[in-house]
Coordinates of C-alpha atoms in Angstrom, one line a residue:
M1 CA 0.0 0.1 -0.6
E2 CA 1.0 3.3 -1.3
G3 CA 0.9 5.9 1.7
R4 CA 2.1 9.5 1.8
S5 CA 4.8 11.2 2.8
F6 CA 5.6 14.2 5.1
Y7 CA 9.6 16.0 4.7
L8 CA 10.4 18.0 8.3
D9 CA 13.2 21.0 7.5
S10 CA 15.1 21.7 10.6
E11 CA 16.7 24.8 8.7
Y12 CA 14.5 25.9 5.9
G13 CA 10.3 24.4 6.7
N14 CA 7.3 25.9 7.7
D15 CA 4.4 24.6 10.2
A16 CA 2.1 26.5 7.6
C17 CA 2.8 24.3 5.4
S18 CA 1.6 20.6 4.0
G19 CA 4.4 19.5 4.7
L20 CA 3.5 17.2 1.8
S21 CA 7.1 17.8 -0.2
P22 CA 10.7 19.0 0.6
K23 CA 9.8 22.9 -0.7
E24 CA 6.4 22.0 2.0
A25 CA 8.1 20.8 5.0
W26 CA 7.5 21.4 8.1
R27 CA 10.1 22.6 10.8
T28 CA 9.1 21.6 13.8
L29 CA 7.4 18.1 15.2
A30 CA 4.2 20.0 16.2
P31 CA 2.7 19.2 13.1
A32 CA 4.3 15.4 13.3
N33 CA 2.9 15.2 16.4
A34 CA -1.0 16.3 15.8
T35 CA -1.3 14.3 12.2
R36 CA -2.1 11.1 12.3
F37 CA -0.8 8.8 10.0
Y38 CA -2.8 5.8 8.3
P39 CA -0.4 3.0 6.7
G40 CA 2.2 3.2 3.9
D41 CA 2.8 6.5 4.9
R42 CA 6.6 8.4 5.8
I43 CA 8.0 10.7 8.2
C44 CA 10.8 11.8 6.3
F45 CA 13.3 13.7 8.3
R46 CA 16.3 15.9 6.2
A47 CA 20.1 14.8 7.5
G48 CA 22.1 17.7 9.1
G49 CA 18.8 18.6 11.1
V50 CA 18.2 19.2 14.6
W51 CA 14.4 18.7 15.9
K52 CA 13.9 19.3 20.1
G53 CA 11.5 17.7 22.3
C54 CA 9.6 14.6 22.0
F55 CA 8.2 13.3 18.6
A56 CA 5.5 11.2 19.4
P57 CA 3.1 10.6 16.5
K58 CA -0.2 9.1 16.1
G59 CA -1.8 6.9 14.5
S60 CA -1.1 3.1 13.0
G61 CA 0.1 1.8 9.8
S62 CA -0.9 -2.2 9.3
R63 CA 1.6 -5.6 8.8
F64 CA 2.4 -5.8 4.8
A65 CA 2.4 -1.1 5.3
P66 CA 3.8 -0.1 8.4
V67 CA 4.4 3.6 8.6
K68 CA 7.8 4.3 9.0
A69 CA 10.2 7.3 10.8
E70 CA 13.0 7.7 8.5
P71 CA 15.9 10.3 6.8
Y72 CA 16.0 12.1 3.5
G73 CA 18.3 13.9 1.7
E74 CA 22.5 12.8 2.0
G75 CA 24.9 14.5 5.2
A76 CA 24.7 13.7 8.6
A77 CA 21.3 11.8 10.8
P78 CA 18.5 13.5 11.9
R79 CA 18.8 14.4 15.6
I80 CA 16.4 14.6 17.7
D81 CA 17.0 15.5 21.9
G82 CA 14.1 15.0 24.0
E83 CA 15.0 18.2 26.2
G84 CA 15.0 16.4 29.1
G85 CA 11.9 14.7 28.1
Y86 CA 9.9 11.4 29.0
A87 CA 11.4 10.6 25.5
A88 CA 12.8 11.9 22.8
V89 CA 10.6 9.3 20.7
L90 CA 7.7 7.1 21.8
L91 CA 5.6 4.8 19.9
D92 CA 2.6 4.9 22.6
G93 CA -0.4 2.5 22.1
V94 CA 0.7 2.7 18.0
S95 CA 1.3 -0.8 16.0
F96 CA 3.8 -1.1 12.9
W97 CA 6.1 1.5 13.2
S98 CA 10.0 1.7 11.7
V99 CA 12.4 3.7 13.5
E100 CA 15.3 3.9 11.3
G101 CA 18.6 5.7 10.8
L102 CA 17.5 8.8 13.2
E103 CA 19.9 9.8 16.4
I104 CA 18.6 10.5 19.3
T105 CA 19.6 12.4 22.7
N106 CA 18.0 13.4 25.8
R107 CA 20.0 15.7 28.2
S108 CA 19.4 16.8 31.5
S109 CA 20.9 18.0 34.4
V110 CA 19.0 16.2 36.5
R111 CA 18.7 11.9 36.6
A112 CA 14.6 11.1 36.5
V113 CA 13.3 7.7 34.3
R114 CA 13.6 9.1 30.8
Q115 CA 14.0 7.7 27.3
G116 CA 15.7 7.7 24.2
I117 CA 12.8 6.3 22.2
C118 CA 10.0 4.8 24.2
I119 CA 7.9 2.1 22.9
C120 CA 5.5 1.7 25.5
G121 CA 1.7 -0.5 24.5
K122 CA -1.8 -0.1 24.3
P123 CA -2.8 -1.2 28.4
E124 CA -5.4 -3.9 26.4
G125 CA -5.7 -5.5 22.8
I126 CA -2.2 -6.3 21.0
T127 CA 0.6 -3.3 20.3
E128 CA 2.2 -5.3 17.4
G129 CA 4.9 -4.6 14.4
I130 CA 7.6 -2.1 15.5
T131 CA 10.9 -2.2 14.1
V132 CA 13.3 -0.3 15.9
R133 CA 17.0 0.0 13.7
N134 CA 20.0 1.6 12.6
C135 CA 19.3 5.1 14.5
R136 CA 22.3 6.1 17.5
I137 CA 21.0 7.1 20.4
H138 CA 23.6 9.1 23.0
D139 CA 23.7 10.8 26.2
V140 CA 20.2 9.8 27.9
T141 CA 20.4 11.0 31.1
G142 CA 17.8 8.8 32.8
E143 CA 17.6 6.9 36.3
N144 CA 20.2 4.3 37.6
R145 CA 19.9 4.4 41.3
R146 CA 18.1 1.4 42.6
A147 CA 16.7 2.3 46.0
R148 CA 13.7 4.6 44.1
E149 CA 10.8 4.4 44.9
V150 CA 8.4 2.1 42.7
Y151 CA 8.1 3.2 39.3
Q152 CA 10.9 5.4 39.6
S153 CA 13.8 3.1 40.1
M154 CA 17.1 2.2 36.7
Y155 CA 14.1 -0.4 35.6
W156 CA 11.8 1.6 34.5
N157 CA 14.7 3.2 31.9
G158 CA 16.1 2.6 29.1
A159 CA 17.9 4.0 26.2
I160 CA 15.7 2.2 23.9
Y161 CA 12.7 1.1 27.0
V162 CA 10.3 -1.7 25.3
T163 CA 7.1 -1.2 28.0
M164 CA 3.0 -1.5 27.9
P165 CA 0.6 -0.1 31.0
G166 CA -0.1 -2.3 33.7
R167 CA -0.1 -6.5 33.7
S168 CA 0.6 -8.6 29.4
S169 CA -1.6 -10.9 29.8
K170 CA -2.8 -13.1 26.3
Q171 CA -5.3 -10.6 24.9
S172 CA -3.2 -7.2 25.7
H173 CA 0.3 -7.9 25.9
L174 CA 3.5 -6.9 23.2
Q175 CA 4.3 -9.2 19.7
D176 CA 6.3 -9.2 16.7
I177 CA 9.9 -5.9 18.4
L178 CA 12.8 -6.1 16.5
I179 CA 15.6 -3.5 18.0
E180 CA 18.8 -4.3 16.0
K181 CA 21.5 -2.3 14.2
N182 CA 21.4 0.3 16.6
Q183 CA 24.6 2.3 18.5
I184 CA 24.0 3.1 22.5
Y185 CA 26.5 5.0 23.9
D186 CA 27.0 6.9 27.5
V187 CA 23.7 6.8 28.5
T188 CA 23.0 7.3 33.0
T189 CA 20.2 4.3 31.8
S190 CA 20.7 0.8 30.9
G191 CA 21.0 -0.2 27.5
I192 CA 17.3 -2.0 26.2
R193 CA 14.9 -2.7 28.4
V194 CA 11.8 -4.6 27.5
N195 CA 9.4 -5.7 30.9
Q196 CA 5.7 -4.5 31.4
Q197 CA 4.6 -1.2 34.1
E198 CA 4.5 -3.6 36.6
D199 CA 7.8 -5.7 37.8
F200 CA 8.1 -8.7 39.9
I201 CA 5.2 -10.7 38.9
N202 CA 5.9 -14.1 36.5
D203 CA 3.1 -12.2 33.0
I204 CA 5.3 -14.3 30.2
H205 CA 3.0 -13.0 27.5
H206 CA 4.8 -11.0 25.3
T207 CA 6.0 -13.2 21.9
H208 CA 7.9 -12.4 18.9
V209 CA 10.6 -9.8 20.7
V210 CA 13.5 -10.0 19.3
V211 CA 16.9 -8.0 20.4
R212 CA 19.6 -8.7 17.5
G213 CA 23.3 -6.9 16.3
N214 CA 23.0 -3.8 18.3
Q215 CA 26.3 -1.9 20.2
I216 CA 26.2 -0.6 23.9
S217 CA 28.4 0.4 25.6
R218 CA 29.1 2.9 29.0
T219 CA 25.6 2.8 30.2
G220 CA 24.6 3.6 33.7
S221 CA 23.4 0.6 34.7
D222 CA 22.7 -2.4 32.5
G223 CA 23.7 -3.4 29.3
I224 CA 20.1 -4.9 29.0
I225 CA 17.0 -6.9 30.4
V226 CA 14.8 -8.5 28.3
A227 CA 11.3 -9.7 30.5
N228 CA 7.6 -10.7 30.5
C229 CA 8.9 -13.2 27.8
I230 CA 7.9 -15.9 25.3
S231 CA 11.1 -17.5 23.8
P232 CA 12.5 -13.8 23.7
L233 CA 15.2 -13.7 20.9
I234 CA 19.1 -12.1 22.3
D235 CA 21.8 -12.7 18.9
A236 CA 24.3 -10.8 18.1
N237 CA 24.8 -7.8 20.5
V238 CA 28.2 -6.5 21.8
C239 CA 28.0 -5.0 25.3
L240 CA 30.3 -3.4 26.6
D241 CA 31.4 -1.2 30.7
A242 CA 27.8 -1.7 31.7
G243 CA 27.6 0.3 34.8
A244 CA 30.6 2.7 33.7
N245 CA 28.1 5.6 34.2
G246 CA 27.2 3.8 37.6
T247 CA 27.5 4.3 41.5
L248 CA 28.3 1.7 43.8
E249 CA 25.5 3.9 45.8
D250 CA 23.2 4.5 43.4
T251 CA 23.6 1.4 40.5
Q252 CA 24.6 -1.3 43.0
L253 CA 23.5 -4.6 41.7
I254 CA 23.7 -5.3 37.1
A255 CA 24.6 -7.7 35.2
G256 CA 25.1 -7.4 31.3
I257 CA 22.6 -9.5 29.2
W258 CA 19.5 -10.9 31.9
V259 CA 16.8 -12.6 31.4
C260 CA 13.9 -13.1 33.6
A261 CA 10.2 -13.9 33.7
T262 CA 10.5 -15.6 30.7
R263 CA 10.3 -18.5 29.5
D264 CA 12.7 -20.4 26.9
A265 CA 14.9 -17.4 26.2
L266 CA 17.7 -18.0 24.1
I267 CA 21.2 -15.5 24.3
Q268 CA 23.4 -16.4 21.9
Y269 CA 26.5 -15.2 19.9
N270 CA 27.0 -11.6 21.9
E271 CA 29.7 -10.5 23.1
V272 CA 29.8 -8.4 27.0
A273 CA 33.5 -7.2 28.5
G274 CA 33.9 -4.8 31.3
T275 CA 30.5 -4.9 33.3
R276 CA 30.6 -3.5 37.2
L277 CA 31.2 -4.9 39.8
F278 CA 29.7 -3.3 42.5
E279 CA 28.1 -4.5 45.8
N280 CA 27.2 -7.9 43.6
D281 CA 26.7 -9.5 40.6
G282 CA 29.2 -7.7 37.6
T283 CA 28.6 -11.0 35.2
A284 CA 28.0 -11.5 32.1
F285 CA 25.2 -13.1 31.7
D286 CA 22.6 -13.5 34.4
T287 CA 19.2 -16.0 34.7
D288 CA 17.1 -14.3 36.7
W289 CA 13.7 -14.7 38.5
G290 CA 11.0 -15.9 37.4
T291 CA 12.5 -17.7 34.1
A292 CA 10.2 -21.0 32.8
G293 CA 11.5 -22.9 30.4
T294 CA 14.8 -23.9 30.0
T295 CA 17.4 -20.9 29.7
I296 CA 19.7 -21.2 27.5
F297 CA 23.0 -18.9 26.7
Q298 CA 25.0 -19.8 23.3
Y299 CA 27.7 -19.4 21.9
N300 CA 28.4 -16.0 23.5
Y301 CA 32.0 -14.2 23.5
T302 CA 32.6 -13.1 27.2
H303 CA 35.6 -11.5 28.8
D304 CA 36.3 -9.5 31.4
N305 CA 33.1 -9.2 32.9
E306 CA 34.6 -7.8 37.3
G307 CA 31.6 -9.9 38.8
G308 CA 32.2 -13.3 36.8
F309 CA 30.5 -15.3 33.3
W310 CA 26.8 -16.4 34.5
L311 CA 25.0 -15.7 37.7
D312 CA 21.9 -17.6 39.3
C313 CA 18.8 -16.3 40.3
M314 CA 16.7 -18.7 39.3
G315 CA 15.1 -19.8 42.6
L316 CA 14.0 -15.8 43.7
N317 CA 9.9 -15.7 42.6
Y318 CA 10.2 -19.0 41.2
N319 CA 8.5 -20.1 39.4
R320 CA 7.4 -23.8 39.1
E321 CA 7.2 -23.8 35.5
C322 CA 11.2 -23.5 36.0
E323 CA 13.9 -26.0 33.9
G324 CA 16.7 -24.7 34.4
T325 CA 20.0 -23.1 33.0
I326 CA 21.4 -24.5 29.4
L327 CA 25.4 -22.6 29.1
R328 CA 27.6 -24.3 26.4
Y329 CA 29.9 -23.2 23.3
N330 CA 30.6 -19.8 24.6
V331 CA 34.2 -19.1 25.3
S332 CA 34.8 -16.4 28.8
V333 CA 38.3 -15.2 29.5
N334 CA 39.2 -13.1 32.2
D335 CA 35.9 -13.3 33.7
G336 CA 35.8 -12.0 37.4
R337 CA 35.0 -14.1 40.9
G338 CA 33.5 -16.9 39.0
I339 CA 31.7 -19.2 36.0
G340 CA 29.1 -19.0 38.3
I341 CA 27.1 -16.7 41.3
Y342 CA 24.5 -18.2 43.7
D343 CA 23.2 -21.5 43.6
Q344 CA 19.8 -21.6 43.9
G345 CA 18.8 -25.5 44.0
L346 CA 18.0 -24.9 39.8
P347 CA 19.9 -26.6 37.2
A348 CA 22.3 -25.5 34.9
D349 CA 24.3 -27.7 32.2
F350 CA 28.0 -26.0 31.4
Y351 CA 28.4 -28.0 28.0
G352 CA 31.5 -27.4 25.7
N353 CA 33.1 -24.6 26.6
V354 CA 36.2 -22.7 27.6
F355 CA 37.0 -21.1 30.8
C356 CA 40.1 -18.8 30.2
Y357 CA 41.5 -17.0 33.1
E358 CA 45.1 -15.5 32.5
K359 CA 45.6 -14.8 36.2
D360 CA 44.2 -15.1 38.8
P361 CA 41.5 -18.3 38.8
P362 CA 38.5 -18.2 39.1
Q363 CA 35.3 -19.9 41.5
I364 CA 33.6 -22.2 40.4
C365 CA 30.8 -21.5 42.2
V366 CA 31.2 -18.1 44.2
Y367 CA 28.8 -18.1 47.1
G368 CA 27.3 -22.2 46.9
E369 CA 28.6 -25.7 46.6
A370 CA 27.7 -26.0 43.0
K371 CA 25.3 -28.9 43.8
H372 CA 22.9 -27.9 40.9
Y373 CA 25.8 -27.5 38.0
C374 CA 26.5 -30.4 35.3
F375 CA 29.9 -29.5 33.8
E376 CA 30.7 -32.0 31.2
N377 CA 32.9 -31.4 27.2
N378 CA 34.2 -27.9 29.6
Q379 CA 37.7 -27.3 29.1
F380 CA 39.5 -25.2 32.4
L381 CA 42.4 -23.1 31.1
F382 CA 43.3 -22.4 34.8
D383 CA 45.3 -23.7 37.4
E384 CA 43.5 -25.0 40.7
P385 CA 39.8 -23.4 41.1
Q386 CA 39.9 -21.6 44.2
G387 CA 38.2 -22.8 47.0
G388 CA 38.3 -26.3 45.6
W389 CA 36.7 -27.5 42.6
K390 CA 33.7 -28.0 44.6
S391 CA 30.4 -30.9 44.3
A392 CA 29.3 -30.5 41.1
F393 CA 28.5 -32.8 38.4
Y394 CA 32.0 -33.3 36.0
A395 CA 32.1 -35.3 33.2
G396 CA 34.7 -35.7 30.5
N397 CA 36.2 -31.6 30.6
R398 CA 39.6 -31.3 29.6
W399 CA 41.9 -29.4 32.3
S400 CA 45.2 -27.9 31.9
G401 CA 48.7 -27.7 34.0
G402 CA 47.6 -31.7 33.5
A403 CA 44.8 -31.4 36.4
K404 CA 42.2 -34.4 36.4
E405 CA 39.1 -34.3 36.6
P406 CA 37.7 -33.8 40.0
R407 CA 35.8 -37.5 41.6
N408 CA 31.6 -37.6 41.2
P409 CA 29.6 -38.7 44.8
G410 CA 27.0 -41.0 43.4
K411 CA 24.2 -40.8 41.5
E412 CA 21.8 -40.8 44.3
D413 CA 24.3 -39.1 46.5
G414 CA 25.4 -36.6 44.3
I415 CA 22.2 -35.5 41.7
P416 CA 18.6 -34.5 43.3
E417 CA 17.1 -37.0 40.9
E418 CA 15.2 -34.0 39.2
I419 CA 18.9 -32.2 37.9
W420 CA 19.4 -36.3 36.7
K421 CA 16.0 -35.8 34.6
F422 CA 17.3 -32.3 33.2
Y423 CA 20.0 -34.1 32.7
K424 CA 19.5 -36.6 30.2
K425 CA 16.7 -34.5 28.1
H426 CA 19.1 -32.0 27.5
L427 CA 22.0 -34.3 26.5
T428 CA 22.5 -36.7 23.8
V429 CA 22.1 -40.9 23.7
K430 CA 25.8 -40.7 23.6
Q431 CA 26.4 -38.0 26.4
R432 CA 24.1 -40.0 28.7
E433 CA 25.4 -43.2 28.4
R434 CA 28.3 -41.6 29.6
L435 CA 27.3 -40.1 32.2
E436 CA 25.6 -43.4 33.5
E437 CA 28.3 -45.1 33.3
C438 CA 30.7 -42.6 35.0
C439 CA 28.3 -42.7 37.5
K440 CA 28.2 -45.9 37.8
K441 CA 31.8 -47.0 38.2
N442 CA 31.8 -44.1 40.3
E443 CA 29.1 -45.5 43.1
E444 CA 31.0 -49.1 42.6
V445 CA 34.6 -47.1 44.0
G446 CA 32.6 -45.0 46.9

């Protein structure tokens, strides 16, 4: 469907014009915000232009004819400066929109819940078909203080913030949300945040949410947090120096990329490095509260995260449909304190990873004995871990320095039945046979 094209020129435009051609371009955001857009419409911002305030359009596109906000002409990306408002771009209750190729800032002299780009779903019904692609978002003076009143803390904003009022449900949620190839840096909030307004509730209803190919650096709190989604994909992002603009007093606890209240989340092909350790946490990854199904971290590269590789918070706000976490085929280099932080009593399967520490060796598990961890076919490129190998299960791993694989306790003594079922479900037949043979031999020795 072919729609209309509207033009904005911050230097030569005139709000009294029609906006329907470059010669009739609008000057400010006001006429654009007063116009209702329809399927196939385009809002074209002249390259090199700067607009102040919030772009908050009305109207929706359709599945095959979204409304598009994009640049025109040659030169620098058009910039929208939110001037300290709630957001520089606000897509509130609209569907089938694409925002691409814009530069976004939202500076203020004081921190507050503040966004670069905000996608806010309708309180009732499905909000769908939103894409934010190839935007450059920086200097967003958001909120990175954890100990604030509800709705005013660091968890209710982001450089790109995707949310909806109240609680999601089967009838009211977000669908087909794509956050792709954006560059986010020098913000005092999180990089990308997906949630619903009511937090710490195991509502899992958003569908087809993809966060892919973004570059995030120097945030005030976390890098990427995705919540309330069924099978979200967090793929091929680069997250560097999360928390660099935070403090121990204000920010307290962060991680690079993490999920909560999700089902079967897949986190893959990401690079996470330099995550700051404040009061605790500070890991590259985190499986957090309310997760259901199996959370998978695979083919990621992490390095120099001060708190460690992975944080286990599956037991917080426990979801009875949680089956555990699989961490496979990742490369972890010099990731701080430990491979795992906490042992929440739920299965964690480390398979086929490389753990390399060039200086101080890590702990296998910080704050726990790792009784619910299984390490199979990993490469440990460091000397004896701090605190020893603890009580995890080991099979088929390779060790540097000629170290021998730790002796495992028998199946009944060392692996609870629910953990055993988890391993058998996710390992291949050959791997299960090896695991059972190893346990049988250990039982005979013990």
